[in-house]
XYZ file of C-alpha atoms in Angstrom:
359
model
C 10.871 -32.270 -8.213
C 11.120 -35.189 -5.805
C 9.615 -35.403 -2.330
C 12.958 -34.756 -0.615
C 13.419 -31.504 -2.528
C 9.852 -30.436 -1.745
C 10.612 -30.789 1.954
C 13.689 -28.573 1.663
C 12.217 -25.637 -0.281
C 13.280 -22.359 1.334
C 11.392 -19.974 -0.972
C 9.591 -20.106 -4.312
C 7.805 -17.720 -6.641
C 7.895 -15.890 -9.955
C 10.928 -13.907 -11.074
C 11.680 -12.507 -14.518
C 14.979 -13.852 -15.874
C 17.176 -12.422 -18.620
C 18.180 -14.956 -21.254
C 21.844 -15.920 -21.652
C 22.091 -16.030 -25.450
C 19.165 -13.831 -26.501
C 18.875 -11.134 -23.861
C 15.098 -11.193 -23.645
C 13.208 -11.354 -20.368
C 10.952 -14.271 -19.455
C 8.924 -15.032 -16.348
C 10.046 -18.237 -14.651
C 9.057 -20.050 -11.467
C 12.056 -20.131 -9.106
C 12.599 -22.590 -6.262
C 15.306 -21.939 -3.670
C 16.880 -25.070 -2.150
C 19.702 -25.284 0.432
C 22.393 -25.501 -2.262
C 20.888 -24.257 -5.537
C 18.221 -22.188 -7.248
C 16.039 -24.034 -9.768
C 13.776 -22.442 -12.344
C 10.858 -23.749 -14.396
C 8.575 -22.632 -17.218
C 4.844 -22.162 -16.835
C 2.940 -23.615 -19.784
C -0.832 -23.387 -20.205
C -1.371 -22.269 -16.653
C 0.683 -25.069 -15.092
C 4.309 -25.388 -13.988
C 6.405 -27.591 -16.257
C 7.684 -30.496 -14.113
C 11.048 -30.412 -15.908
C 13.407 -27.726 -14.665
C 14.775 -25.288 -17.230
C 17.976 -24.688 -15.339
C 19.753 -24.479 -12.013
C 22.068 -21.995 -10.335
C 24.597 -23.416 -7.883
C 24.879 -21.106 -4.891
C 28.214 -22.168 -3.409
C 30.537 -19.141 -3.434
C 28.110 -17.074 -5.506
C 27.938 -13.302 -5.077
C 24.797 -11.173 -5.108
C 24.341 -7.565 -6.169
C 21.096 -6.045 -4.960
C 19.914 -3.737 -6.289
C 21.540 -4.040 -9.700
C 20.956 -0.637 -11.279
C 22.422 -0.885 -14.776
C 18.977 -1.393 -16.355
C 17.303 2.028 -16.339
C 13.829 0.649 -16.999
C 14.184 -2.333 -14.660
C 15.013 -1.037 -11.162
C 13.966 -4.258 -9.388
C 16.765 -6.477 -10.699
C 19.288 -8.440 -8.671
C 22.381 -10.121 -10.118
C 23.824 -13.498 -9.172
C 27.387 -14.384 -10.176
C 28.341 -18.015 -9.647
C 31.718 -19.458 -8.752
C 32.282 -20.118 -12.476
C 31.596 -16.407 -13.221
C 28.239 -17.111 -14.907
C 25.853 -14.181 -14.410
C 22.090 -14.343 -13.841
C 19.850 -11.275 -13.861
C 16.536 -11.689 -12.037
C 13.721 -9.149 -11.666
C 11.163 -9.205 -8.848
C 7.679 -7.684 -8.755
C 8.467 -5.203 -5.973
C 11.319 -3.772 -3.952
C 10.265 -5.793 -0.912
C 10.130 -9.052 -2.879
C 13.496 -8.318 -4.511
C 15.142 -7.653 -1.157
C 13.575 -10.767 0.375
C 14.920 -12.964 -2.428
C 18.352 -11.377 -2.055
C 18.374 -11.950 1.697
C 17.281 -15.595 1.376
C 19.833 -16.366 -1.337
C 22.602 -14.584 0.570
C 21.849 -16.533 3.746
C 21.755 -19.811 1.831
C 25.045 -19.116 0.061
C 26.593 -18.030 3.361
C 25.766 -21.338 5.002
C 27.421 -23.188 2.153
C 30.519 -21.014 2.501
C 30.937 -21.149 6.265
C 29.680 -24.680 6.764
C 28.575 -23.828 10.303
C 25.050 -22.618 9.775
C 25.909 -18.937 10.149
C 24.558 -16.455 7.687
C 26.975 -14.585 5.486
C 27.158 -10.836 5.130
C 23.869 -9.519 3.743
C 23.606 -8.741 0.036
C 25.059 -5.423 -1.006
C 22.485 -2.703 -1.053
C 22.307 0.920 -1.976
C 23.395 3.439 0.659
C 21.018 3.642 3.590
C 18.287 6.191 3.030
C 18.310 9.269 5.225
C 16.121 8.864 8.271
C 13.517 11.536 8.983
C 13.692 12.250 12.695
C 11.340 14.677 14.427
C 9.808 15.770 11.125
C 6.081 16.488 11.062
C 4.868 15.806 7.528
C 1.595 17.571 8.350
C 3.494 20.747 9.211
C 5.533 20.474 6.022
C 2.377 20.213 3.932
C 0.718 23.097 5.822
C 3.746 25.244 5.018
C 3.621 24.216 1.375
C -0.045 25.290 1.285
C 0.660 28.700 2.825
C -0.768 31.393 0.555
C 2.169 33.743 1.166
C 5.270 31.557 1.495
C 4.077 28.203 0.171
C 5.083 26.517 -3.042
C 3.830 28.191 -6.198
C 1.223 26.289 -8.237
C 1.775 26.541 -11.987
C 0.538 25.126 -15.285
C 2.546 22.548 -17.227
C 2.434 20.491 -20.400
C 3.618 16.886 -20.605
C 3.422 14.751 -23.739
C 0.611 16.861 -25.157
C -1.492 16.916 -21.965
C -2.151 20.091 -19.975
C -1.982 20.140 -16.179
C -2.886 22.991 -13.854
C -2.355 23.651 -10.153
C 0.755 21.509 -9.991
C 4.506 21.852 -9.504
C 7.665 20.159 -10.685
C 9.852 17.879 -8.604
C 12.779 20.280 -8.766
C 10.527 23.144 -7.601
C 9.609 21.126 -4.490
C 13.265 20.399 -3.759
C 14.158 24.072 -4.275
C 11.377 25.121 -1.898
C 12.288 22.622 0.850
C 15.925 23.732 0.767
C 15.076 27.451 0.647
C 12.734 27.064 3.639
C 15.488 25.171 5.496
C 13.293 22.127 5.921
C 16.164 20.165 4.376
C 19.854 21.002 4.396
C 20.701 19.410 1.055
C 18.897 18.400 -2.098
C 19.391 14.740 -1.168
C 17.607 15.313 2.139
C 14.871 17.246 0.329
C 14.280 14.342 -2.060
C 14.030 11.956 0.911
C 11.509 14.242 2.599
C 9.482 14.622 -0.610
C 9.484 10.833 -1.040
C 7.993 10.523 2.447
C 5.252 12.978 1.443
C 4.487 10.723 -1.511
C 4.534 7.595 0.622
C 2.020 9.094 3.062
C -0.238 10.394 0.299
C 0.184 14.138 0.907
C 1.291 14.719 -2.666
C 0.784 12.589 -5.740
C 2.374 12.234 -9.156
C 0.794 13.865 -12.185
C 1.896 12.663 -15.593
C 3.780 9.670 -16.941
C 7.296 10.400 -15.684
C 6.480 10.893 -12.011
C 3.902 8.095 -11.973
C 6.432 5.606 -13.311
C 8.980 6.584 -10.654
C 6.414 5.920 -7.929
C 5.452 2.584 -9.487
C 8.904 1.127 -9.851
C 11.362 2.763 -7.453
C 12.267 2.393 -3.795
C 11.271 5.000 -1.221
C 14.455 7.043 -1.575
C 14.045 7.174 -5.379
C 10.293 7.671 -5.744
C 10.386 11.455 -5.874
C 12.243 12.941 -8.833
C 14.342 16.107 -8.525
C 13.426 16.913 -12.109
C 11.851 19.948 -13.760
C 9.800 17.713 -16.076
C 8.380 15.415 -13.370
C 5.047 16.832 -12.209
C 3.270 16.570 -8.859
C 0.250 18.057 -7.133
C -1.316 18.098 -3.693
C -3.401 14.989 -3.119
C -6.390 17.041 -2.019
C -6.272 19.012 -5.276
C -7.171 15.877 -7.259
C -10.524 15.801 -5.461
C -11.307 19.482 -6.066
C -13.270 20.421 -9.134
C -11.095 22.139 -11.674
C -7.798 21.326 -9.968
C -6.600 19.301 -12.944
C -7.901 20.142 -16.384
C -9.952 17.744 -18.471
C -7.060 17.476 -20.933
C -5.345 15.099 -18.511
C -5.080 11.776 -20.308
C -7.084 8.814 -19.078
C -3.897 6.813 -18.550
C -2.462 9.539 -16.332
C -5.617 9.532 -14.204
C -5.724 5.734 -14.020
C -2.125 5.437 -12.911
C -2.105 8.408 -10.529
C -3.469 6.433 -7.587
C -1.394 5.000 -4.767
C -0.070 1.498 -5.379
C -1.687 -0.858 -2.864
C -0.474 -4.233 -4.123
C 1.832 -5.661 -6.816
C 2.595 -9.193 -7.857
C 2.989 -11.736 -10.624
C -0.214 -13.582 -11.541
C -1.298 -15.687 -14.502
C -4.058 -14.294 -16.717
C -6.121 -16.104 -19.310
C -6.255 -14.323 -22.660
C -9.636 -13.185 -23.960
C -9.181 -14.441 -27.543
C -6.658 -17.294 -27.560
C -7.486 -18.402 -23.999
C -3.793 -19.002 -23.333
C -2.227 -18.252 -19.957
C 0.479 -15.631 -19.542
C 2.371 -14.354 -16.511
C 1.615 -10.697 -15.964
C 2.705 -8.121 -13.393
C -0.507 -6.890 -11.754
C -0.618 -3.493 -10.036
C -3.576 -2.524 -7.841
C -4.090 1.204 -7.231
C -6.507 3.212 -5.140
C -8.043 6.681 -5.521
C -8.999 5.928 -8.232
C -9.265 2.147 -7.911
C -7.745 0.451 -10.975
C -6.167 -2.903 -11.699
C -3.533 -2.803 -14.456
C -1.368 -5.597 -15.825
C 2.010 -5.366 -17.532
C 3.998 -7.707 -19.752
C 7.116 -8.554 -17.685
C 9.078 -9.415 -20.842
C 8.919 -5.748 -21.902
C 10.379 -2.733 -20.148
C 7.793 -0.183 -21.238
C 5.911 1.878 -18.686
C 2.495 1.419 -20.297
C 0.227 -1.408 -19.132
C -1.004 -3.923 -21.703
C -4.421 -3.801 -20.096
C -6.429 -2.678 -17.108
C -9.836 -1.673 -15.853
C -11.633 0.348 -13.214
C -12.607 -1.605 -10.110
C -15.741 0.447 -9.512
C -18.715 -1.907 -9.563
C -16.583 -5.011 -10.171
C -17.430 -8.430 -8.787
C -14.588 -10.684 -7.639
C -14.895 -14.264 -6.450
C -12.783 -17.372 -5.854
C -13.296 -20.328 -8.194
C -13.518 -23.943 -7.079
C -10.199 -25.726 -7.562
C -11.929 -29.076 -8.088
C -12.079 -29.609 -11.838
C -11.992 -26.896 -14.484
C -14.508 -24.089 -13.859
C -16.714 -22.858 -16.680
C -14.897 -20.340 -18.882
C -11.416 -21.582 -17.921
C -9.237 -23.275 -20.530
C -6.024 -25.237 -20.124
C -4.582 -27.622 -17.551
C -4.425 -25.080 -14.748
C -3.093 -25.744 -11.259
C -5.867 -24.059 -9.274
C -5.894 -20.979 -7.010
C -8.207 -19.331 -9.529
C -10.399 -16.284 -9.153
C -12.648 -14.310 -11.485
C -13.306 -10.598 -11.876
C -16.403 -9.326 -13.693
C -16.200 -5.647 -14.585
C -19.074 -3.198 -14.689
C -19.115 -3.633 -18.487
C -19.533 -7.431 -18.011
C -16.013 -8.350 -19.138
C -14.793 -11.540 -17.443
C -11.176 -11.921 -16.309
C -9.857 -15.308 -15.175
C -6.717 -15.056 -13.030
C -4.543 -17.661 -11.315
C -2.418 -16.960 -8.242
C 0.705 -18.974 -7.341
C -0.718 -19.991 -3.946
C -4.046 -20.164 -2.160
C -2.964 -17.461 0.301
C -2.014 -15.062 -2.512
C -5.364 -15.700 -4.166
C -7.231 -14.766 -0.992
C -5.003 -11.721 -0.416
C -5.687 -10.427 -3.936
C -9.434 -11.019 -3.630
C -9.570 -9.123 -0.339
C -7.485 -6.229 -1.692
C -9.642 -5.926 -4.826
C -12.891 -6.031 -2.835
C -11.740 -3.022 -0.841
C -11.595 -0.987 -4.084
C -14.945 -2.031 -5.539
């Protein structure tokens, strides 16, 4: 990329792109310019200087969110003037919407020619707003020994859970108590309870919804999606020991998400991974963005971990490849070393600070 292009960069970062011929998903580094979107490969921990492709933005249309991929809810679609389609996945709802807004504004300027932004990218219907609703009072009512929600025992994928309730039971209760007029409103209210940490997901299905969906879609009106009161997790005996380790690890609130590069332990090669930082309990998991499974490819508890920035001058000890810098290292309590590279210095410092708060 020449100096003139560098001076005109509007936004850049990792997105996961679907292939045109073989419909696999690959992480690419995208650069938004005033008239086009370029994308590059990352090889060995460094951006390839040769672009892999470009998307001309004049008269393109954007669909955000694009919801035809059930296991990829963070996708946006670009359709160019020549009807070519590009499917791009972001690391979070906020990042997806920011990319959509930037691309829409850029395309709008090309269309109008007068510097005015075009109509914002199409979005899902506006979520219901919760006016004059006290979430504390809602939770107190749910706890009520006489009229509160009934706690029951459930099984999910071979694991036993006690003192919990299903998503549909919560919706039923909110409607029956007239705290919501419709099931849609009840789901919105329940999603707010999740967002504020009053209730938490229990089991794979509800955890995945919280990890990947927007606020209005986090809570599932589903008899097989399980939830419990947040305080119950901390009480002895609230959830039985049969709860799987993965369910416990991924039950915490998501504090930070983003694409980072991780050095492999055996081959020492660098791969883009989606990192998810959770609290209560504090875990850092990483996912393969080329796959649409809900299970992480790795992760570890942050209790007792040490995290530190690495000097960008030269190649630090333990690091392989021609990396671009912005490196940091995590040493777990079991003395496993993880070498991670952030796209920018600011992201590196943000991740280090967020991880330190969980150690």
